[in-house]
Amino acid sequence: MAVFKEVRQLRLDQLVLSPQQARTRDVEKGLDELVENIRVQGQLEPIIVSPASEGDRFEIVAGQRRWLALRRLGAATIHAAILDHRIDEVTAQAISVSENLVRRDLSGKDLISICTRLHHRYGSVKAVAEELGLPYNKVRSYVKFDRLRPELKTLVESGRLDIKSAIRLEDHYGESMVELHKLQTIATALAEMTNAQKAEYFRAMQLDRAGGAPAAVADGTAGYGRRAPGAVRQILVTLRTDEVELLREWAKEHHLTQDAAAGQIIRAHLRRHTAAVRPKRGA
């Protein structure tokens, strides 16, 4: 386990960027604001460094953007917390992740990368969660990223699809070939859904796999009920207190969330209404 040997000022020319920096994307994003903040307030937090392989140089483990900001300001030195020994690349990346998590500026793609690497090392989701201080369920989702088909990986990395939904889609389609545009359509629809709506959508997909739902659910062309996924919208419904209680009881009896229960009741009424109106129009 790495421990800090000392905290002191280091010359900027003593520092090199570690190739294991966890943050590899959007490094320059918001850097102008950080430069201005450090110019006014000074450097409030030390960066983390470890001894480099040569001479009196050090590798930046965490604090890449603060280092870049001070370089832009023309500073000669930087406040640094120095680890007592040189560390391996996975440990360096884990420290970088932990520091960035505290600062809330790490991308989902970076988290997936380090969780996967640590899982390869430890072979345990629990060990990775404890190492990074992340929830177990979140780490479990991240380490499943490797088994996604390339199209789903691309959608997750681009931010168009959350990792949990991607895993459920992968589980549903299995070895089946699915065209990219179809997955893109589903991803767009899921992005507009509430968590309850997503849960209902995937329940419908499970029913289809068991032969109990319309085939359109499986191919993503009419996945939410009988409508196209892109047509799903969230609405606000106002009920009296006694009506809310009735809805709550009905949802509990049918093992549904209140959102899903309300959706089923409304759709059932609309289907009955449509069935009653159609014969009149044909008369």
mmCIF file of C-alpha atoms in Angstrom:
data_model
loop_
_atom_site.group_PDB
_atom_site.id
_atom_site.type_symbol
_atom_site.label_atom_id
_atom_site.label_comp_id
_atom_site.label_asym_id
_atom_site.label_seq_id
_atom_site.Cartn_x
_atom_site.Cartn_y
_atom_site.Cartn_z
ATOM 1 C CA MET A 1 0.000 0.000 0.000
ATOM 2 C CA ALA A 2 1.380 3.396 -1.009
ATOM 3 C CA VAL A 3 1.770 6.041 1.706
ATOM 4 C CA PHE A 4 2.806 9.677 1.547
ATOM 5 C CA LYS A 5 6.409 10.438 2.468
ATOM 6 C CA GLU A 6 6.094 14.223 2.500
ATOM 7 C CA VAL A 7 4.258 17.225 1.096
ATOM 8 C CA ARG A 8 6.381 20.006 -0.382
ATOM 9 C CA GLN A 9 6.958 22.306 -3.327
ATOM 10 C CA LEU A 10 8.434 20.763 -6.466
ATOM 11 C CA ARG A 11 9.746 22.507 -9.552
ATOM 12 C CA LEU A 12 7.473 22.097 -12.562
ATOM 13 C CA ASP A 13 10.447 20.907 -14.617
ATOM 14 C CA GLN A 14 10.837 17.970 -12.199
ATOM 15 C CA LEU A 15 7.454 16.563 -13.169
ATOM 16 C CA VAL A 16 6.384 14.213 -15.950
ATOM 17 C CA LEU A 17 2.860 13.018 -16.672
ATOM 18 C CA SER A 18 2.227 9.396 -15.745
ATOM 19 C CA PRO A 19 0.857 7.327 -18.646
ATOM 20 C CA GLN A 20 -1.550 5.819 -16.093
ATOM 21 C CA GLN A 21 -3.473 9.036 -15.485
ATOM 22 C CA ALA A 22 -7.095 7.893 -15.129
ATOM 23 C CA ARG A 23 -8.458 11.023 -16.731
ATOM 24 C CA THR A 24 -7.658 10.704 -20.434
ATOM 25 C CA ARG A 25 -10.666 12.539 -21.897
ATOM 26 C CA ASP A 26 -11.793 16.159 -21.676
ATOM 27 C CA VAL A 27 -8.532 17.126 -19.978
ATOM 28 C CA GLU A 28 -8.696 20.662 -21.381
ATOM 29 C CA LYS A 29 -12.427 21.069 -20.660
ATOM 30 C CA GLY A 30 -12.966 23.929 -18.227
ATOM 31 C CA LEU A 31 -9.218 24.505 -17.906
ATOM 32 C CA ASP A 32 -9.587 28.263 -18.421
ATOM 33 C CA GLU A 33 -11.827 28.438 -15.347
ATOM 34 C CA LEU A 34 -9.321 26.404 -13.300
ATOM 35 C CA VAL A 35 -6.488 28.686 -14.419
ATOM 36 C CA GLU A 36 -8.449 31.741 -13.306
ATOM 37 C CA ASN A 37 -9.401 30.089 -10.008
ATOM 38 C CA ILE A 38 -5.780 29.231 -9.192
ATOM 39 C CA ARG A 39 -4.650 32.705 -10.260
ATOM 40 C CA VAL A 40 -7.060 34.250 -7.740
ATOM 41 C CA GLN A 41 -7.145 31.663 -4.929
ATOM 42 C CA GLY A 42 -3.839 29.913 -5.360
ATOM 43 C CA GLN A 43 -3.370 26.128 -5.452
ATOM 44 C CA LEU A 44 -5.677 24.844 -2.712
ATOM 45 C CA GLU A 45 -4.931 21.106 -3.016
ATOM 46 C CA PRO A 46 -1.594 19.372 -3.646
ATOM 47 C CA ILE A 47 -1.170 17.073 -6.597
ATOM 48 C CA ILE A 48 -0.084 13.464 -5.974
ATOM 49 C CA VAL A 49 3.245 12.260 -7.385
ATOM 50 C CA SER A 50 5.482 9.212 -7.141
ATOM 51 C CA PRO A 51 9.244 8.905 -7.737
ATOM 52 C CA ALA A 52 10.121 8.484 -11.414
ATOM 53 C CA SER A 53 12.679 6.004 -12.653
ATOM 54 C CA GLU A 54 15.405 8.570 -13.169
ATOM 55 C CA GLY A 55 17.055 11.204 -10.984
ATOM 56 C CA ASP A 56 15.035 13.711 -9.001
ATOM 57 C CA ARG A 57 12.020 13.577 -11.293
ATOM 58 C CA PHE A 58 8.476 12.619 -10.293
ATOM 59 C CA GLU A 59 5.459 11.215 -12.136
ATOM 60 C CA ILE A 60 2.087 12.929 -11.696
ATOM 61 C CA VAL A 61 -0.367 10.329 -10.389
ATOM 62 C CA ALA A 62 -3.276 12.724 -9.759
ATOM 63 C CA GLY A 63 -3.561 16.432 -10.464
ATOM 64 C CA GLN A 64 -2.885 16.637 -14.187
ATOM 65 C CA ARG A 65 -5.150 19.648 -14.738
ATOM 66 C CA ARG A 66 -3.707 21.610 -11.802
ATOM 67 C CA TRP A 67 -0.245 21.006 -13.260
ATOM 68 C CA LEU A 68 -1.407 22.194 -16.697
ATOM 69 C CA ALA A 69 -3.034 25.269 -15.158
ATOM 70 C CA LEU A 70 0.100 26.260 -13.241
ATOM 71 C CA ARG A 71 2.212 25.768 -16.359
ATOM 72 C CA ARG A 72 -0.130 28.083 -18.237
ATOM 73 C CA LEU A 73 0.235 30.636 -15.430
ATOM 74 C CA GLY A 74 4.010 30.448 -15.718
ATOM 75 C CA ALA A 75 4.499 29.163 -12.168
ATOM 76 C CA ALA A 76 7.894 27.791 -11.170
ATOM 77 C CA THR A 77 6.741 25.337 -8.496
ATOM 78 C CA ILE A 78 3.722 23.262 -7.483
ATOM 79 C CA HIS A 79 2.534 21.911 -4.126
ATOM 80 C CA ALA A 80 2.799 18.106 -4.219
ATOM 81 C CA ALA A 81 2.151 15.111 -1.950
ATOM 82 C CA ILE A 82 4.942 12.609 -2.627
ATOM 83 C CA LEU A 83 4.375 8.861 -2.329
ATOM 84 C CA ASP A 84 7.080 6.885 -0.548
ATOM 85 C CA HIS A 85 7.883 4.625 -3.509
ATOM 86 C CA ARG A 86 7.320 4.129 -7.212
ATOM 87 C CA ILE A 87 4.014 2.363 -7.825
ATOM 88 C CA ASP A 88 2.763 0.065 -10.581
ATOM 89 C CA GLU A 89 0.438 1.344 -13.286
ATOM 90 C CA VAL A 90 -2.814 -0.167 -11.974
ATOM 91 C CA THR A 91 -2.233 1.245 -8.470
ATOM 92 C CA ALA A 92 -1.426 4.627 -10.011
ATOM 93 C CA GLN A 93 -4.639 4.578 -12.013
ATOM 94 C CA ALA A 94 -6.660 3.521 -8.954
ATOM 95 C CA ILE A 95 -5.282 6.467 -6.954
ATOM 96 C CA SER A 96 -6.034 8.805 -9.842
ATOM 97 C CA VAL A 97 -9.609 7.493 -10.048
ATOM 98 C CA SER A 98 -10.181 7.905 -6.300
ATOM 99 C CA GLU A 99 -8.899 11.476 -6.373
ATOM 100 C CA ASN A 100 -11.023 12.354 -9.388
ATOM 101 C CA LEU A 101 -14.111 10.761 -7.834
ATOM 102 C CA VAL A 102 -13.767 13.057 -4.844
ATOM 103 C CA ARG A 103 -13.514 15.997 -7.245
ATOM 104 C CA ARG A 104 -16.393 14.608 -9.385
ATOM 105 C CA ASP A 105 -14.614 15.140 -12.708
ATOM 106 C CA LEU A 106 -14.078 11.626 -14.066
ATOM 107 C CA SER A 107 -15.928 10.338 -17.131
ATOM 108 C CA GLY A 108 -17.911 7.107 -17.225
ATOM 109 C CA LYS A 109 -15.533 5.740 -19.857
ATOM 110 C CA ASP A 110 -12.550 6.297 -17.563
ATOM 111 C CA LEU A 111 -14.360 4.552 -14.696
ATOM 112 C CA ILE A 112 -15.176 1.568 -16.897
ATOM 113 C CA SER A 113 -11.512 1.347 -17.907
ATOM 114 C CA ILE A 114 -10.053 1.287 -14.401
ATOM 115 C CA CYS A 115 -12.792 -0.976 -12.983
ATOM 116 C CA THR A 116 -12.104 -3.483 -15.755
ATOM 117 C CA ARG A 117 -8.342 -3.386 -15.189
ATOM 118 C CA LEU A 118 -8.672 -3.793 -11.434
ATOM 119 C CA HIS A 119 -11.140 -6.644 -11.919
ATOM 120 C CA HIS A 120 -8.595 -8.420 -14.112
ATOM 121 C CA ARG A 121 -6.092 -8.003 -11.288
ATOM 122 C CA TYR A 122 -8.250 -8.996 -8.308
ATOM 123 C CA GLY A 123 -10.880 -11.193 -9.952
ATOM 124 C CA SER A 124 -13.443 -9.829 -7.505
ATOM 125 C CA VAL A 125 -16.068 -7.114 -7.879
ATOM 126 C CA LYS A 126 -16.071 -6.611 -4.106
ATOM 127 C CA ALA A 127 -12.312 -5.990 -4.054
ATOM 128 C CA VAL A 128 -12.596 -3.394 -6.828
ATOM 129 C CA ALA A 129 -15.488 -1.648 -5.068
ATOM 130 C CA GLU A 130 -13.509 -1.472 -1.823
ATOM 131 C CA GLU A 131 -10.370 -0.258 -3.597
ATOM 132 C CA LEU A 132 -12.175 2.624 -5.314
ATOM 133 C CA GLY A 133 -14.889 3.319 -2.760
ATOM 134 C CA LEU A 134 -17.621 2.757 -5.356
ATOM 135 C CA PRO A 135 -20.980 0.995 -4.865
ATOM 136 C CA TYR A 136 -20.789 -2.761 -5.522
ATOM 137 C CA ASN A 137 -23.638 -2.741 -8.068
ATOM 138 C CA LYS A 138 -22.043 0.065 -10.068
ATOM 139 C CA VAL A 139 -18.713 -1.763 -10.265
ATOM 140 C CA ARG A 140 -20.509 -4.987 -11.240
ATOM 141 C CA SER A 141 -22.039 -3.152 -14.208
ATOM 142 C CA TYR A 142 -18.748 -1.544 -15.244
ATOM 143 C CA VAL A 143 -16.799 -4.818 -15.322
ATOM 144 C CA LYS A 144 -19.399 -6.348 -17.656
ATOM 145 C CA PHE A 145 -18.529 -3.746 -20.296
ATOM 146 C CA ASP A 146 -15.977 -6.072 -21.915
ATOM 147 C CA ARG A 147 -18.620 -8.578 -22.984
ATOM 148 C CA LEU A 148 -20.769 -6.040 -24.840
ATOM 149 C CA ARG A 149 -20.866 -6.174 -28.628
ATOM 150 C CA PRO A 150 -18.860 -3.353 -30.292
ATOM 151 C CA GLU A 151 -21.990 -1.407 -31.288
ATOM 152 C CA LEU A 152 -23.205 -1.241 -27.675
ATOM 153 C CA LYS A 153 -19.727 -0.312 -26.438
ATOM 154 C CA THR A 154 -19.703 2.609 -28.854
ATOM 155 C CA LEU A 155 -23.121 3.803 -27.651
ATOM 156 C CA VAL A 156 -22.005 3.619 -24.003
ATOM 157 C CA GLU A 157 -18.695 5.387 -24.651
ATOM 158 C CA SER A 158 -20.447 8.166 -26.563
ATOM 159 C CA GLY A 159 -22.871 8.710 -23.678
ATOM 160 C CA ARG A 160 -25.935 7.771 -25.743
ATOM 161 C CA LEU A 161 -26.701 4.645 -23.686
ATOM 162 C CA ASP A 162 -26.168 3.910 -19.998
ATOM 163 C CA ILE A 163 -24.125 0.838 -19.092
ATOM 164 C CA LYS A 164 -26.983 -0.892 -17.250
ATOM 165 C CA SER A 165 -29.313 -0.690 -20.265
ATOM 166 C CA ALA A 166 -26.518 -1.830 -22.575
ATOM 167 C CA ILE A 167 -25.977 -4.958 -20.479
ATOM 168 C CA ARG A 168 -29.693 -5.763 -20.507
ATOM 169 C CA LEU A 169 -29.799 -5.366 -24.291
ATOM 170 C CA GLU A 170 -26.767 -7.634 -24.650
ATOM 171 C CA ASP A 171 -28.414 -10.242 -22.431
ATOM 172 C CA HIS A 172 -31.617 -10.045 -24.475
ATOM 173 C CA TYR A 173 -30.076 -10.368 -27.934
ATOM 174 C CA GLY A 174 -27.353 -12.860 -26.976
ATOM 175 C CA GLU A 175 -25.736 -14.303 -30.104
ATOM 176 C CA SER A 176 -28.275 -12.674 -32.447
ATOM 177 C CA MET A 177 -27.064 -10.128 -34.971
ATOM 178 C CA VAL A 178 -28.608 -6.685 -34.505
ATOM 179 C CA GLU A 179 -28.165 -3.802 -36.929
ATOM 180 C CA LEU A 180 -26.523 -0.667 -35.558
ATOM 181 C CA HIS A 181 -29.375 1.652 -36.561
ATOM 182 C CA LYS A 182 -31.802 -0.518 -34.578
ATOM 183 C CA LEU A 183 -29.653 -0.264 -31.441
ATOM 184 C CA GLN A 184 -29.320 3.483 -31.997
ATOM 185 C CA THR A 185 -33.115 3.798 -32.184
ATOM 186 C CA ILE A 186 -33.531 1.893 -28.927
ATOM 187 C CA ALA A 187 -30.794 3.956 -27.237
ATOM 188 C CA THR A 188 -32.508 7.195 -28.266
ATOM 189 C CA ALA A 189 -35.812 5.971 -26.862
ATOM 190 C CA LEU A 190 -34.296 4.756 -23.584
ATOM 191 C CA ALA A 191 -32.610 8.121 -23.062
ATOM 192 C CA GLU A 192 -36.064 9.738 -22.849
ATOM 193 C CA MET A 193 -37.516 7.202 -20.405
ATOM 194 C CA THR A 194 -37.734 7.333 -16.640
ATOM 195 C CA ASN A 195 -36.222 4.421 -14.705
ATOM 196 C CA ALA A 196 -39.700 2.950 -14.235
ATOM 197 C CA GLN A 197 -40.383 3.180 -17.968
ATOM 198 C CA LYS A 198 -37.069 1.479 -18.730
ATOM 199 C CA ALA A 199 -37.954 -1.318 -16.320
ATOM 200 C CA GLU A 200 -41.307 -1.820 -18.061
ATOM 201 C CA TYR A 201 -39.663 -1.762 -21.480
ATOM 202 C CA PHE A 202 -37.212 -4.500 -20.505
ATOM 203 C CA ARG A 203 -40.000 -6.527 -18.878
ATOM 204 C CA ALA A 204 -41.780 -6.428 -22.239
ATOM 205 C CA MET A 205 -38.607 -7.672 -23.931
ATOM 206 C CA GLN A 206 -38.406 -10.566 -21.472
ATOM 207 C CA LEU A 207 -42.028 -11.459 -22.218
ATOM 208 C CA ASP A 208 -41.228 -11.480 -25.909
ATOM 209 C CA ARG A 209 -38.339 -13.864 -25.348
ATOM 210 C CA ALA A 210 -40.770 -16.152 -23.529
ATOM 211 C CA GLY A 211 -43.346 -15.776 -26.308
ATOM 212 C CA GLY A 212 -45.743 -13.574 -24.371
ATOM 213 C CA ALA A 213 -45.310 -10.160 -25.998
ATOM 214 C CA PRO A 214 -45.553 -8.717 -29.510
ATOM 215 C CA ALA A 215 -42.602 -9.624 -31.740
ATOM 216 C CA ALA A 216 -42.054 -5.939 -32.421
ATOM 217 C CA VAL A 217 -40.682 -5.579 -28.900
ATOM 218 C CA ALA A 218 -37.689 -7.742 -29.732
ATOM 219 C CA ASP A 219 -36.531 -5.790 -32.757
ATOM 220 C CA GLY A 220 -36.913 -2.396 -31.145
ATOM 221 C CA THR A 221 -39.379 -1.080 -33.709
ATOM 222 C CA ALA A 222 -42.323 -0.968 -31.316
ATOM 223 C CA GLY A 223 -40.728 -1.823 -28.026
ATOM 224 C CA TYR A 224 -42.661 0.114 -25.434
ATOM 225 C CA GLY A 225 -46.071 -1.532 -25.313
ATOM 226 C CA ARG A 226 -47.169 -1.436 -28.964
ATOM 227 C CA ARG A 227 -45.631 1.911 -29.788
ATOM 228 C CA ALA A 228 -42.256 2.778 -31.252
ATOM 229 C CA PRO A 229 -39.704 3.394 -28.459
ATOM 230 C CA GLY A 230 -39.101 6.904 -29.702
ATOM 231 C CA ALA A 231 -42.765 7.745 -29.128
ATOM 232 C CA VAL A 232 -42.562 7.216 -25.351
ATOM 233 C CA ARG A 233 -43.209 10.364 -23.334
ATOM 234 C CA GLN A 234 -43.532 11.036 -19.637
ATOM 235 C CA ILE A 235 -46.716 12.827 -18.544
ATOM 236 C CA LEU A 236 -47.792 14.374 -15.258
ATOM 237 C CA VAL A 237 -51.111 13.156 -13.833
ATOM 238 C CA THR A 238 -52.887 14.838 -10.907
ATOM 239 C CA LEU A 239 -54.945 12.584 -8.615
ATOM 240 C CA ARG A 240 -56.866 13.054 -5.389
ATOM 241 C CA THR A 241 -55.343 11.577 -2.236
ATOM 242 C CA ASP A 242 -57.831 8.696 -2.168
ATOM 243 C CA GLU A 243 -57.119 7.940 -5.831
ATOM 244 C CA VAL A 244 -53.384 7.846 -5.150
ATOM 245 C CA GLU A 245 -54.024 5.343 -2.363
ATOM 246 C CA LEU A 246 -56.077 3.154 -4.713
ATOM 247 C CA LEU A 247 -53.308 3.316 -7.312
ATOM 248 C CA ARG A 248 -50.721 2.387 -4.693
ATOM 249 C CA GLU A 249 -52.746 -0.645 -3.600
ATOM 250 C CA TRP A 250 -53.319 -1.774 -7.192
ATOM 251 C CA ALA A 251 -49.608 -1.425 -7.988
ATOM 252 C CA LYS A 252 -48.682 -3.447 -4.901
ATOM 253 C CA GLU A 253 -51.104 -6.239 -5.814
ATOM 254 C CA HIS A 254 -49.607 -6.473 -9.300
ATOM 255 C CA HIS A 255 -45.955 -6.084 -8.152
ATOM 256 C CA LEU A 256 -45.481 -2.869 -10.116
ATOM 257 C CA THR A 257 -44.200 0.607 -9.413
ATOM 258 C CA GLN A 258 -46.875 3.299 -9.236
ATOM 259 C CA ASP A 259 -45.558 4.739 -12.502
ATOM 260 C CA ALA A 260 -45.817 1.380 -14.283
ATOM 261 C CA ALA A 261 -49.245 0.699 -12.750
ATOM 262 C CA ALA A 262 -50.609 4.055 -13.901
ATOM 263 C CA GLY A 263 -49.247 3.382 -17.386
ATOM 264 C CA GLN A 264 -50.948 -0.009 -17.586
ATOM 265 C CA ILE A 265 -54.296 1.368 -16.389
ATOM 266 C CA ILE A 266 -54.218 4.245 -18.876
ATOM 267 C CA ARG A 267 -53.218 1.987 -21.778
ATOM 268 C CA ALA A 268 -55.964 -0.534 -20.925
ATOM 269 C CA HIS A 269 -58.567 2.245 -20.909
ATOM 270 C CA LEU A 270 -57.275 3.654 -24.214
ATOM 271 C CA ARG A 271 -57.424 0.218 -25.853
ATOM 272 C CA ARG A 272 -61.038 -0.253 -24.711
ATOM 273 C CA HIS A 273 -61.902 3.226 -25.940
ATOM 274 C CA THR A 274 -60.255 2.581 -29.315
ATOM 275 C CA ALA A 275 -62.071 -0.749 -29.695
ATOM 276 C CA ALA A 276 -65.407 0.936 -28.949
ATOM 277 C CA VAL A 277 -64.830 3.824 -31.357
ATOM 278 C CA ARG A 278 -63.620 1.844 -34.388
ATOM 279 C CA PRO A 279 -66.955 0.031 -35.125
ATOM 280 C CA LYS A 280 -68.798 3.364 -35.035
ATOM 281 C CA ARG A 281 -66.396 4.873 -37.558
ATOM 282 C CA GLY A 282 -66.894 1.927 -39.880
ATOM 283 C CA ALA A 283 -70.705 2.091 -39.659
#
